[in-house]
Amino acid sequence: MTSTTPLVMRIMALSISTAKRAGVIIRDVLKQGDLGIVDKGKNDPQTEADRSAEKCIIASLSKKFPTIKIIGEEGGTDLNVCDDWLVSEPNESFLQQSCPAAWQDAQPEDFVIWVDPLDGTAEYTQGFVEHVTVLIGVAIKNSAVGGIIHQPFYQHASGEIGRTIWGLKGLGTGGFTPVAPPKDEFIITTTRSHSNALHQRAVDVFNASKVLKVGGAGYKVLQLLEGKAHAYVFATPGCKKWDTCAPEAVLEANGGTLTNINGEHYEYHADVEHVNRRGVLASVGSDHKELVEKIPLDVRQAVGSK
Ligand SMILES: Nc1ncnc2c1ncn2[C@@H]1O[C@H](COP(=O)(O)O)[C@@H](O)[C@H]1OP(=O)(O)O
Ligand SMILES: [Mg+2]
Ligand SMILES: [Mg+2]
Ligand SMILES: [Mg+2]
């Protein structure tokens, strides 16, 4: 890495290494057994793994990039972490690639990094660990541009555990092999822990051949990228900018689309409302606008209206 390496490349490369380190923390907390669960609200648990992984990520990124705005789900500002949690080595193979021209000159003040140290906390506490991801999203001037989705419990055939997927708009994706979803089916992936009647109406209109109920925004987007589903439908408020920034960037770097339920992209500047009030609709290999229009207008208008 040279001093002329564009900032976005340096942020992505350190985020890849840091997400992996956070994944080790998440596995260690589970192994040690005491999850230290705190309820932040209805269906909104936090564990020692969420807290510790966030400290590791925010301390590591802010040490290297002190002037960049970083927003984490757990609101952590304690940067006094043990050396063992401070990651300073960027992922070298990511740095071998060329920076897309569009981001080459982005300045520190153009960035916001959105950190979800553990996406799928409810599933983590219930033993569905394959749904768990670490999400680091890189926004430039209001848009989700880059993202890391790390799966700490992914089992490789070789026995190795964990994998790290990245995406940068204009460059592409890495860490996995994209697969197109089957042409003769329409499979929806959706929440298993945050459903309600309105959300169910939005899912039902698609008359899907299969509805997969899994945890986490990161995991659902990976299902789209690996051809397991055609659309991710979440017609309720509840997920936040740190849930969607990384998944949106990775999905869109691979030709998919992630918007609210009305087909509009979310904004990711530092002062934006954290809640994704109008839900999530993500798709791959479909006409996204057609999917939006399938959802009755009264349902779309009701999502997030109060
Ligand atoms: N009502 C809610 N309150 C808090 N977090 C939510 C809510 N709905 C969704 N989320 C976040 O969005 C993710 C995806 O939602 P779902 O699994 O229901 O589709 C959840 O894992 C959770 O992230 P996190 O686990 O990081 O707190
Ligand atoms: Mg949470
Ligand atoms: Mg989350
Ligand atoms: Mg989380």
Coordinates of C-alpha atoms and ligand atoms in Angstrom, one line a residue:
M1 CA 0.0 0.0 0.0
T2 CA 1.4 3.4 -0.9
S3 CA 0.4 6.8 0.4
T4 CA -1.3 7.4 -3.0
T5 CA -3.7 4.5 -2.6
P6 CA -7.2 6.0 -2.7
L7 CA -8.9 6.3 0.7
V8 CA -11.8 4.1 -0.3
M9 CA -9.4 1.3 -1.1
R10 CA -7.6 1.7 2.3
I11 CA -10.9 1.8 4.2
M12 CA -12.2 -1.3 2.4
A13 CA -9.0 -3.2 2.9
L14 CA -8.8 -2.5 6.7
S15 CA -12.5 -3.2 7.0
I16 CA -12.1 -6.7 5.5
S17 CA -9.4 -7.6 8.1
T18 CA -11.4 -6.0 10.9
A19 CA -14.6 -7.8 10.1
K20 CA -12.7 -11.1 10.3
R21 CA -11.3 -10.2 13.7
A22 CA -14.8 -9.3 14.9
G23 CA -15.9 -12.7 13.7
V24 CA -13.4 -14.4 15.9
I25 CA -14.7 -12.4 18.9
I26 CA -18.3 -13.5 18.1
R27 CA -17.2 -17.2 17.9
D28 CA -15.2 -16.8 21.2
V29 CA -18.2 -15.3 23.1
L30 CA -20.4 -18.2 22.0
K31 CA -17.7 -20.8 23.0
Q32 CA -17.2 -19.2 26.4
G33 CA -21.0 -19.6 26.9
D34 CA -22.2 -16.5 28.8
L35 CA -23.9 -14.3 26.1
G36 CA -24.7 -11.4 28.5
I37 CA -28.0 -10.7 26.8
V38 CA -29.5 -7.2 27.3
D39 CA -32.9 -6.2 25.8
K40 CA -32.7 -2.9 24.0
G41 CA -36.4 -3.0 23.1
K42 CA -39.1 -5.4 21.7
N43 CA -37.4 -8.2 19.7
D44 CA -34.1 -6.2 19.9
P45 CA -31.5 -8.1 22.0
Q46 CA -27.8 -7.2 22.4
T47 CA -25.1 -9.6 23.6
E48 CA -21.5 -9.4 24.8
A49 CA -20.6 -10.4 21.2
D50 CA -22.4 -7.3 19.8
R51 CA -20.6 -5.0 22.3
S52 CA -17.1 -6.4 21.9
A53 CA -17.2 -6.8 18.2
E54 CA -18.3 -3.2 17.8
K55 CA -15.4 -2.0 20.1
C56 CA -12.9 -3.9 18.0
I57 CA -14.3 -2.5 14.7
I58 CA -14.7 1.1 15.7
A59 CA -11.4 1.3 17.6
S60 CA -9.5 -0.2 14.7
L61 CA -11.1 1.9 12.0
S62 CA -11.0 5.2 14.0
K63 CA -7.4 4.7 14.9
K64 CA -6.4 4.5 11.2
F65 CA -9.0 7.0 10.0
P66 CA -9.5 9.5 12.8
T67 CA -11.4 12.1 10.8
I68 CA -13.9 9.8 9.3
K69 CA -17.4 9.6 10.7
I70 CA -18.2 6.1 11.9
I71 CA -21.7 5.1 13.2
G72 CA -22.2 1.8 15.0
E73 CA -25.4 0.1 16.0
E74 CA -24.3 -0.3 19.7
G75 CA -23.3 3.4 20.0
G76 CA -19.9 2.5 21.3
T77 CA -17.4 5.3 21.9
D78 CA -15.1 3.4 24.2
L79 CA -11.9 3.2 22.1
N80 CA -9.7 1.8 24.9
V81 CA -9.5 -1.8 23.7
C82 CA -6.8 -4.3 24.2
D83 CA -4.1 -4.5 21.6
D84 CA -5.3 -7.9 20.6
W85 CA -8.5 -6.3 19.3
L86 CA -6.8 -3.5 17.4
V87 CA -6.5 -4.4 13.7
S88 CA -3.9 -2.5 11.7
E89 CA -3.1 -4.8 8.8
P90 CA -5.2 -4.2 5.7
N91 CA -6.2 -7.0 3.4
E92 CA -3.3 -7.0 0.9
S93 CA -5.0 -8.8 -1.9
F94 CA -7.9 -6.3 -2.0
L95 CA -5.3 -3.5 -2.3
Q96 CA -3.9 -5.1 -5.5
Q97 CA -7.0 -4.0 -7.4
S98 CA -7.6 -0.7 -9.1
C99 CA -9.9 1.9 -7.6
P100 CA -12.9 2.8 -9.8
A101 CA -12.4 6.4 -11.1
A102 CA -15.6 7.6 -9.5
W103 CA -14.2 7.2 -6.0
Q104 CA -10.5 8.0 -6.5
D105 CA -10.7 11.5 -5.2
A106 CA -13.2 11.0 -2.3
Q107 CA -12.1 13.0 0.7
P108 CA -12.4 12.0 4.4
E109 CA -15.5 14.3 4.8
D110 CA -17.3 12.5 2.0
F111 CA -17.4 9.2 4.0
V112 CA -19.7 7.7 6.6
I113 CA -18.9 4.1 7.8
W114 CA -22.0 2.2 9.0
V115 CA -21.1 -0.7 11.4
D116 CA -23.4 -3.5 12.4
P117 CA -21.0 -5.6 14.5
L118 CA -23.4 -8.6 14.6
D119 CA -26.4 -8.8 12.3
G120 CA -28.9 -11.5 13.3
T121 CA -28.5 -11.2 17.1
A122 CA -31.8 -12.8 17.8
E123 CA -30.7 -15.8 15.7
Y124 CA -27.3 -15.8 17.4
T125 CA -29.0 -16.2 20.8
Q126 CA -31.2 -19.0 19.4
G127 CA -28.5 -21.1 17.8
F128 CA -29.1 -20.2 14.2
V129 CA -25.5 -19.1 13.9
E130 CA -25.2 -19.5 10.1
H131 CA -27.6 -16.4 9.8
V132 CA -25.1 -14.2 11.7
T133 CA -23.0 -11.6 9.8
V134 CA -20.6 -8.7 10.5
L135 CA -21.5 -5.7 8.3
I136 CA -19.3 -2.8 7.5
G137 CA -20.8 -0.4 5.0
V138 CA -18.9 2.5 3.3
A139 CA -21.1 5.4 2.2
I140 CA -19.7 8.2 0.0
K141 CA -21.6 11.4 -0.4
N142 CA -24.9 9.9 0.7
S143 CA -24.8 6.6 -1.2
A144 CA -23.9 3.0 -0.2
V145 CA -20.8 2.4 -2.3
G146 CA -18.8 -0.3 -0.6
G147 CA -19.5 -3.1 1.8
I148 CA -18.1 -6.1 3.8
I149 CA -20.4 -9.0 4.8
H150 CA -18.4 -11.4 7.0
Q151 CA -20.0 -14.8 8.0
P152 CA -18.2 -16.0 11.2
F153 CA -19.8 -19.4 11.2
Y154 CA -19.7 -20.3 7.5
Q155 CA -18.4 -23.8 7.1
H156 CA -16.1 -24.4 4.1
A157 CA -16.0 -28.0 2.7
S158 CA -12.3 -28.0 3.8
G159 CA -13.4 -27.6 7.4
E160 CA -12.2 -24.0 7.6
I161 CA -14.7 -21.7 9.3
G162 CA -15.8 -18.1 8.3
R163 CA -15.8 -16.2 5.0
T164 CA -15.6 -12.6 4.0
I165 CA -17.6 -11.2 1.1
W166 CA -16.9 -7.7 -0.2
G167 CA -18.4 -5.4 -2.9
L168 CA -17.4 -2.0 -4.3
K169 CA -19.6 -0.3 -6.9
G170 CA -17.6 0.0 -10.1
L171 CA -15.2 -2.7 -9.1
G172 CA -17.3 -5.8 -8.4
T173 CA -17.5 -8.4 -5.6
G174 CA -15.1 -10.9 -4.0
G175 CA -15.0 -13.7 -1.5
F176 CA -17.8 -15.9 -3.1
T177 CA -19.1 -17.0 -6.4
P178 CA -22.3 -15.3 -7.5
V179 CA -25.0 -17.6 -8.8
A180 CA -28.2 -16.5 -10.7
P181 CA -31.5 -17.6 -9.1
P182 CA -33.5 -20.3 -10.9
K183 CA -35.6 -19.0 -13.8
D184 CA -38.7 -21.1 -13.3
E185 CA -39.4 -20.1 -9.7
F186 CA -39.9 -17.0 -7.6
I187 CA -38.4 -17.4 -4.1
I188 CA -38.7 -14.8 -1.4
T189 CA -36.4 -14.4 1.6
T190 CA -37.8 -12.6 4.6
T191 CA -37.7 -12.1 8.3
R192 CA -38.3 -14.9 10.8
S193 CA -38.4 -12.6 13.9
H194 CA -40.0 -9.3 12.9
S195 CA -43.2 -10.1 10.9
N196 CA -46.6 -8.5 11.3
A197 CA -50.0 -8.5 9.4
L198 CA -49.0 -5.7 7.0
H199 CA -45.7 -7.3 6.2
Q200 CA -47.4 -10.6 5.5
R201 CA -49.8 -8.9 3.0
A202 CA -46.8 -7.7 1.1
V203 CA -45.2 -11.1 1.0
D204 CA -48.4 -12.8 0.0
V205 CA -49.0 -10.7 -3.1
F206 CA -46.0 -12.3 -4.8
N207 CA -47.5 -15.7 -4.7
A208 CA -44.0 -17.0 -4.3
S209 CA -43.0 -20.6 -5.0
K210 CA -41.1 -20.6 -1.7
V211 CA -40.8 -18.2 1.2
L212 CA -37.6 -18.6 3.2
K213 CA -37.7 -17.2 6.7
V214 CA -34.2 -16.4 7.9
G215 CA -32.5 -13.8 10.2
G216 CA -30.4 -10.8 9.4
A217 CA -30.2 -8.4 6.5
G218 CA -26.7 -9.5 5.5
Y219 CA -27.7 -13.2 5.3
K220 CA -30.8 -12.5 3.2
V221 CA -28.7 -10.5 0.7
L222 CA -26.2 -13.3 0.5
Q223 CA -29.1 -15.6 -0.4
L224 CA -29.9 -13.3 -3.3
L225 CA -26.3 -13.2 -4.4
E226 CA -26.0 -17.0 -4.3
G227 CA -29.1 -17.7 -6.2
K228 CA -31.2 -19.0 -3.3
A229 CA -33.8 -16.3 -3.6
H230 CA -35.1 -13.7 -6.1
A231 CA -36.3 -11.1 -3.7
Y232 CA -35.9 -9.9 -0.1
V233 CA -39.1 -8.4 1.2
F234 CA -39.3 -6.6 4.6
A235 CA -42.5 -4.4 4.7
T236 CA -42.0 -3.0 8.2
P237 CA -39.8 -0.4 9.8
G238 CA -37.2 -1.8 12.2
C239 CA -34.0 -2.3 10.4
K240 CA -31.5 0.5 10.3
K241 CA -28.9 2.1 8.1
W242 CA -26.2 -0.1 9.5
D243 CA -28.3 -3.2 8.5
T244 CA -28.6 -2.1 4.8
C245 CA -25.5 0.0 3.9
A246 CA -23.1 -2.9 3.4
P247 CA -25.7 -5.4 1.9
E248 CA -26.9 -2.7 -0.5
A249 CA -23.4 -1.9 -1.8
V250 CA -22.4 -5.6 -2.2
L251 CA -25.7 -6.5 -3.9
E252 CA -25.6 -3.5 -6.3
A253 CA -21.9 -4.0 -7.1
N254 CA -23.2 -7.3 -8.5
G255 CA -26.1 -5.9 -10.5
G256 CA -28.9 -6.3 -7.9
T257 CA -31.0 -3.5 -6.3
L258 CA -31.8 -2.7 -2.7
T259 CA -34.4 0.1 -1.9
N260 CA -37.3 0.8 0.4
I261 CA -40.6 -0.8 -0.3
N262 CA -41.4 2.1 -2.7
G263 CA -38.4 1.5 -4.9
E264 CA -36.4 4.5 -3.6
H265 CA -32.8 4.2 -2.4
Y266 CA -32.0 5.2 1.2
E267 CA -29.6 8.0 2.0
Y268 CA -26.5 7.3 4.1
H269 CA -25.2 10.7 5.2
A270 CA -24.2 11.3 8.8
D271 CA -27.3 13.1 9.9
V272 CA -29.9 10.7 8.3
E273 CA -32.6 9.1 10.4
H274 CA -31.2 5.7 11.5
V275 CA -34.4 3.7 11.0
N276 CA -35.3 2.4 7.5
R277 CA -38.9 3.6 8.0
R278 CA -40.2 2.3 4.7
G279 CA -38.9 -1.2 4.9
V280 CA -36.6 -3.0 2.4
L281 CA -37.1 -4.5 -1.0
A282 CA -34.1 -6.1 -2.7
S283 CA -33.9 -8.1 -5.8
V284 CA -31.6 -9.7 -8.3
G285 CA -32.4 -10.8 -11.9
S286 CA -35.8 -9.2 -11.8
D287 CA -37.3 -5.9 -13.0
H288 CA -37.2 -4.2 -9.6
K289 CA -39.8 -1.6 -10.5
E290 CA -42.3 -4.3 -11.4
L291 CA -41.8 -5.9 -8.0
V292 CA -42.5 -2.6 -6.3
E293 CA -45.7 -2.2 -8.3
K294 CA -46.9 -5.6 -7.3
I295 CA -47.2 -4.5 -3.7
P296 CA -50.6 -2.7 -3.3
L297 CA -50.3 1.0 -2.9
D298 CA -52.2 1.0 0.3
V299 CA -49.7 -1.5 1.8
R300 CA -46.7 0.6 0.6
Q301 CA -48.3 3.8 2.0
A302 CA -49.0 2.1 5.3
V303 CA -45.4 0.9 5.9
G304 CA -43.8 3.4 8.2
S305 CA -46.6 5.9 8.0
K306 CA -47.1 6.2 11.8
Ligands
LIG1 N1 -37.8 -4.2 15.0 C1 -36.5 -4.3 15.0 N2 -35.7 -3.8 16.0 C2 -34.4 -3.9 16.0 N3 -33.7 -4.4 15.0 C3 -34.3 -4.8 13.9 C4 -35.8 -4.8 13.9 N4 -36.2 -5.4 12.7 C5 -35.0 -5.7 12.1 N5 -33.9 -5.4 12.8 C6 -32.5 -5.6 12.4 O1 -32.5 -6.0 11.1 C7 -32.0 -7.3 10.9 C8 -32.8 -8.0 9.9 O2 -34.2 -8.2 10.4 P1 -34.9 -9.6 10.2 O3 -33.9 -10.7 10.6 O4 -36.1 -9.5 11.1 O5 -35.2 -9.7 8.8 C9 -32.2 -7.9 12.3 O6 -31.2 -8.9 12.5 C10 -31.9 -6.7 13.2 O7 -30.5 -6.5 13.2 P2 -29.5 -6.9 14.5 O8 -29.6 -8.3 14.6 O9 -28.2 -6.4 14.0 O10 -30.1 -6.1 15.6
MG2 MG -29.4 -5.3 17.2
MG3 MG -28.5 -5.8 12.0
MG4 MG -26.5 -5.9 15.0

